Phi, psi and omega in degrees: 000131184273144170260020176268127180285147177286158182286134182240160184289160178294148183267142176295152176108351180272003179269175179287343177268029187303325182274356184259147173288152179284096182275349185279128180289164174295146182304318180296314175297320182297317181299314187292315179295321175303318183287325178295319177296314174305313176295331176291320183286333180276350182288119182290341181281340183270129179246114186261134175293152173321311184291320179295318178294321173298317179298316180297313179299321176297321183288325177297319179300310179301315176298318177298319177298311179304310178301315178298317175299317182294317181292324181291314176303314182291328174300314180296314178301315185289328175295319173303310186299319178297319173295327174293318179293320179297318181297318180295312176303317174298314177302315178296326181293318182286331177266039189299323182257013180257122175292142176249132175293152182301320179298321177294315180296322178300314184292334175281327182276333183307315177299321181290325177288323175298325181291315184294320171304315175302313176302316179302309183287334172299317180295323185269357177077028178267353182239000000 
């Protein structure tokens, strides 16, 4: 039995928006809604009043902004993970003939794994 704890997903509340509820939908859900709204607007049989049309366009803009913010946050997280991975690779290259204990490798890889999980959860709207 190992005394190494398994990696867990990042917990909400570690971000600068910790006190705010997460109003941002999951990227997939936002894309689904975006496609539905576009289909509704493209339907030639549907006649929208100017007010309804304005509301649909406003919702499209909101969804677009939500998706952009989510992708931007995930991109920043992936960039940090990439920098960390490069540092780890440089360290391993310099220590070519030096054996590393598994615990030491685990401690080096854990933050990178956490960053990758964070990026993934940002994309699916769990953070």
